[in-house]
PDB file of C-alpha atoms in Angstrom:
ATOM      1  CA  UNK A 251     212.546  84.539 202.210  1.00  0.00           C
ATOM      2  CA  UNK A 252     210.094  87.176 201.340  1.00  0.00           C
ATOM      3  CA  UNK A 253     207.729  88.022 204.122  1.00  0.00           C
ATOM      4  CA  UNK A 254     205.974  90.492 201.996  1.00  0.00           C
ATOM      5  CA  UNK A 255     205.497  87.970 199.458  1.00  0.00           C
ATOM      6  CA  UNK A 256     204.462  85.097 201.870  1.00  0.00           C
ATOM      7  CA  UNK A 257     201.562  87.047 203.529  1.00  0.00           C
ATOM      8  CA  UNK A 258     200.388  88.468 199.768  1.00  0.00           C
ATOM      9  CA  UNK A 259     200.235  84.727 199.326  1.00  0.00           C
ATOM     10  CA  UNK A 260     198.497  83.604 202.757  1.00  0.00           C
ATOM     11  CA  UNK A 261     195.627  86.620 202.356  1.00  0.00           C
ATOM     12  CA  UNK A 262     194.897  85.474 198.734  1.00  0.00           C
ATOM     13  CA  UNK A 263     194.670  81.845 199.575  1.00  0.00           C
ATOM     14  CA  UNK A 264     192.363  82.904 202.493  1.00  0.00           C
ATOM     15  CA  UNK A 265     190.107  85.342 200.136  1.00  0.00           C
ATOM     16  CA  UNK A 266     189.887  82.780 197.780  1.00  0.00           C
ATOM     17  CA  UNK A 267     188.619  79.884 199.844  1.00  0.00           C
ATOM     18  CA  UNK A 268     184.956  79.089 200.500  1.00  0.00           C
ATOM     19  CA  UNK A 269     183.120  79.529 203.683  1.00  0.00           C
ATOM     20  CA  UNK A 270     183.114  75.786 204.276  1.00  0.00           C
ATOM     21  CA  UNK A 271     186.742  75.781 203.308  1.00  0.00           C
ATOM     22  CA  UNK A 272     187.087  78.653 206.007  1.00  0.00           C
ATOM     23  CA  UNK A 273     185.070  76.872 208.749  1.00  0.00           C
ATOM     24  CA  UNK A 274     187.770  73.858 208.466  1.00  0.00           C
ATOM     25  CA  UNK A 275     190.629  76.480 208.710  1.00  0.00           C
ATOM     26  CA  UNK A 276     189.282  77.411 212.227  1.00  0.00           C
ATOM     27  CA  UNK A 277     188.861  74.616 213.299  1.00  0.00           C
ATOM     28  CA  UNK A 278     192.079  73.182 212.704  1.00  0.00           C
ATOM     29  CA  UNK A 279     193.106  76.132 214.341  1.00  0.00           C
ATOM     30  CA  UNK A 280     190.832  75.263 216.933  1.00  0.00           C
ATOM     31  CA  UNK A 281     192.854  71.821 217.727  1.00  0.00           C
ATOM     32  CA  UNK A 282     196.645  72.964 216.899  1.00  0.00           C
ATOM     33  CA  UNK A 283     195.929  75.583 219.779  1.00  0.00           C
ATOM     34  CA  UNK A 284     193.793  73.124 222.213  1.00  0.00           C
ATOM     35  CA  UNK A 285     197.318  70.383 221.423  1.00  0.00           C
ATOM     36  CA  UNK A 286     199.856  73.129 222.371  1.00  0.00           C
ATOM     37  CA  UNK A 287     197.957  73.842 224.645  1.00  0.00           C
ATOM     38  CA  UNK A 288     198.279  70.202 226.056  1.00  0.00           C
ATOM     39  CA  UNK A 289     201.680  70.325 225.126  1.00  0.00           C
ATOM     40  CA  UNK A 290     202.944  73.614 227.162  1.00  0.00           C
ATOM     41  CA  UNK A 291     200.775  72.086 230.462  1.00  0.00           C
ATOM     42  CA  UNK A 292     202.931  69.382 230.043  1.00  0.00           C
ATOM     43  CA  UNK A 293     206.253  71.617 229.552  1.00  0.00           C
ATOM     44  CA  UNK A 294     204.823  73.357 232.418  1.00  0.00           C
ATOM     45  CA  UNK A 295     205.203  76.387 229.869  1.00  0.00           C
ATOM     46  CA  UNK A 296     202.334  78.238 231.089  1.00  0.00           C
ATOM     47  CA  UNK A 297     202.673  81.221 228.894  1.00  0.00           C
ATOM     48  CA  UNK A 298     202.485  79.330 226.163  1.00  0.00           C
ATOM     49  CA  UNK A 299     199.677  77.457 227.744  1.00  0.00           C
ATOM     50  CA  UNK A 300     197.422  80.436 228.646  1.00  0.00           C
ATOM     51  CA  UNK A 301     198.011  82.063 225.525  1.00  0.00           C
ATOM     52  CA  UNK A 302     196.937  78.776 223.471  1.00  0.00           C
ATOM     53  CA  UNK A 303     193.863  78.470 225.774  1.00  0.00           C
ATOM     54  CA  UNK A 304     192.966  82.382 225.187  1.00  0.00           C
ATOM     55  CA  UNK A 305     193.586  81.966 221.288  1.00  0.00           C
ATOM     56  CA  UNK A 306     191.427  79.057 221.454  1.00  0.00           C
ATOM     57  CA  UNK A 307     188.573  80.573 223.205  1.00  0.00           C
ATOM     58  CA  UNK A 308     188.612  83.907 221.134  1.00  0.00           C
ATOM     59  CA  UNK A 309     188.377  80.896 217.946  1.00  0.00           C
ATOM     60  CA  UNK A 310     185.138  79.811 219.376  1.00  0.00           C
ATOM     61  CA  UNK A 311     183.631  83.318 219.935  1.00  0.00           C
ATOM     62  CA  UNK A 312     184.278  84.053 216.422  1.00  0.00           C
ATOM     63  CA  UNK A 313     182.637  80.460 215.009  1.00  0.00           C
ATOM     64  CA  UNK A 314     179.697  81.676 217.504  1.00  0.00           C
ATOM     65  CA  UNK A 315     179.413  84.885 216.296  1.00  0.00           C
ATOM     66  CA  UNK A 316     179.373  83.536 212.639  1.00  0.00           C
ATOM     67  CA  UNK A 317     176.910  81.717 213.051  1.00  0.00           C
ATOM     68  CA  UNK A 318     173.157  82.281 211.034  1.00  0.00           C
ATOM     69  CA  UNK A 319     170.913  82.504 213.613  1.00  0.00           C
ATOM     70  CA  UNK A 320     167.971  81.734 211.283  1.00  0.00           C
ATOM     71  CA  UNK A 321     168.692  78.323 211.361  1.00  0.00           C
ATOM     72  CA  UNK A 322     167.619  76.104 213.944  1.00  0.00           C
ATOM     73  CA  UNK A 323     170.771  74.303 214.429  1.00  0.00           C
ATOM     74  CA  UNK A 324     172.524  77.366 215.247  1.00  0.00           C
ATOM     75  CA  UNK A 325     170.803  77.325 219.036  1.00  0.00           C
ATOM     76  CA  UNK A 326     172.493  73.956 219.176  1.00  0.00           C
ATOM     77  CA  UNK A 327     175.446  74.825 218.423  1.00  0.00           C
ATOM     78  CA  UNK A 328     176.054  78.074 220.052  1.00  0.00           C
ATOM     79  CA  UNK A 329     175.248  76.249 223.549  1.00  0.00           C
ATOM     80  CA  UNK A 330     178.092  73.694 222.394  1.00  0.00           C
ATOM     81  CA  UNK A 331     180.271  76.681 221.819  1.00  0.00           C
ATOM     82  CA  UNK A 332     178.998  78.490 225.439  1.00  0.00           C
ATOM     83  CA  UNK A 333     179.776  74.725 226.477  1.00  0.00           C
ATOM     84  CA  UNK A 334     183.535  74.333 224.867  1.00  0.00           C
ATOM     85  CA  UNK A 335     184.109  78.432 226.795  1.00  0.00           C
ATOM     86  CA  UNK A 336     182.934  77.299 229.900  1.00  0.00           C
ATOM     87  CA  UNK A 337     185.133  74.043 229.451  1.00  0.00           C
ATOM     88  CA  UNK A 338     188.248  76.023 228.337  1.00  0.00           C
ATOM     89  CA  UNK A 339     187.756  78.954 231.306  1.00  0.00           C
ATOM     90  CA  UNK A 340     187.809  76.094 233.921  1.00  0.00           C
ATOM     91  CA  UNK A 341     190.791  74.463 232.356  1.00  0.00           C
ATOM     92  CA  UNK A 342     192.379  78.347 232.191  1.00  0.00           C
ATOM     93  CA  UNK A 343     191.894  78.100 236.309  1.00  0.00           C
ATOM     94  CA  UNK A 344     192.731  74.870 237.325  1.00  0.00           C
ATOM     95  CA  UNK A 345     195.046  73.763 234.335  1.00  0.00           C
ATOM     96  CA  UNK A 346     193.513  70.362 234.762  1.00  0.00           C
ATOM     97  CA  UNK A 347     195.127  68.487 231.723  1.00  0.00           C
ATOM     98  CA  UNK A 348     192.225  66.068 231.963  1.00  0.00           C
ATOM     99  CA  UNK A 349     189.286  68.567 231.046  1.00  0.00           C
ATOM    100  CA  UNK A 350     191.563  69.106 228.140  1.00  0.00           C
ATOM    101  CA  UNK A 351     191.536  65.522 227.066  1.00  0.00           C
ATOM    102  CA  UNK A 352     187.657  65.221 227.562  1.00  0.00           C
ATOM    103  CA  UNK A 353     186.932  68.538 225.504  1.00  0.00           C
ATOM    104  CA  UNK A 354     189.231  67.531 222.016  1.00  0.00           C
ATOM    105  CA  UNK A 355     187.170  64.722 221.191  1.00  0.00           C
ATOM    106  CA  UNK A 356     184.056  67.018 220.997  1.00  0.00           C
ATOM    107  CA  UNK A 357     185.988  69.429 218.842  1.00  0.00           C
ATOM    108  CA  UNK A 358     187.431  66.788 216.938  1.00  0.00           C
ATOM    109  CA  UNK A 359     183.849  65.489 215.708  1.00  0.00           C
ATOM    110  CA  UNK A 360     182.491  68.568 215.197  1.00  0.00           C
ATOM    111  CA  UNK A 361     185.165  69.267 212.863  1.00  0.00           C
ATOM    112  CA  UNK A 362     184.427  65.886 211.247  1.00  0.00           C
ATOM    113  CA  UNK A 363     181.075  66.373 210.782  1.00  0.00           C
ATOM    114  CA  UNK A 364     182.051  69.789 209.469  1.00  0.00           C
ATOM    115  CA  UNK A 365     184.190  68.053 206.925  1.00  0.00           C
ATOM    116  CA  UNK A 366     181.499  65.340 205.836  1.00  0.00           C
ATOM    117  CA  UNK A 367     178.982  68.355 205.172  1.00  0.00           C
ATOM    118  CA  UNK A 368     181.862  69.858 203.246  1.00  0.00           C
ATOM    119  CA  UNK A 369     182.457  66.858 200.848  1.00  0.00           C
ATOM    120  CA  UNK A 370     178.635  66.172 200.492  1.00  0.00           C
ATOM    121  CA  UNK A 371     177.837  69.656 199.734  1.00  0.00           C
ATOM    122  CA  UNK A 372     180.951  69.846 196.868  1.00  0.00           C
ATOM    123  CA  UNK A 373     179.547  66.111 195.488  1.00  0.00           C
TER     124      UNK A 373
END
């Protein structure tokens, strides 16, 4: 397989994709890492699970610093991004599978809603 040829493809398809389109893309991201994340706690690989927690935290700094700040929902949900750090630090420290479990649902709908936006805006 060509590596070369494989990122030329994953950097186009990334250019190429609309900031909605992007926003989706993280946040997928967002829930493959918080799932390993589950995953390794459960493996008791906790490598794996402190690098999945970190990855998922630097995720939400980015969709925070992203975000407009001219818009009033932004306050909202940078303080549900501050919320899903604080959330993600304590599960980092006590590696309390069931903080994990309460926090995915919350990501999970935001996503959603995300993804409804998306479809209404392309309609």
């Amino acid at each position: 397989m060509n590596i070369n040829g494989y990122n030329q493809y994953k950097e186009q398809s990334i250019n190429t994709m609309t900031s909605g389109e992007l926003l989706l893309l993280l946040y997928d991201e967002l829930m493959k890492r918080l799932i390993r994340a589950e995953l390794a706690l459960d493996q008791k690989n906790y490598e794996l699970f402190d690098q999945s927690i970190q990855r998922s935290k630097e995720i939400i700094w980015y969709l925070d610093d992203t975000l407009d700040r001219q818009y009033p929902i932004s306050v909202q949900l940078s303080r549900l991004y501050e919320y899903f750090t604080f959330q993600l630090s304590r599960v980092a420290a006590s590696r309390n599978k069931k903080i994990l479990e309460e926090l995915k649902p919350y990501v999970n709908e935001l996503r959603d809603a995300f993804r409804t936006a998306q479809k209404n805006t392309n309609q």
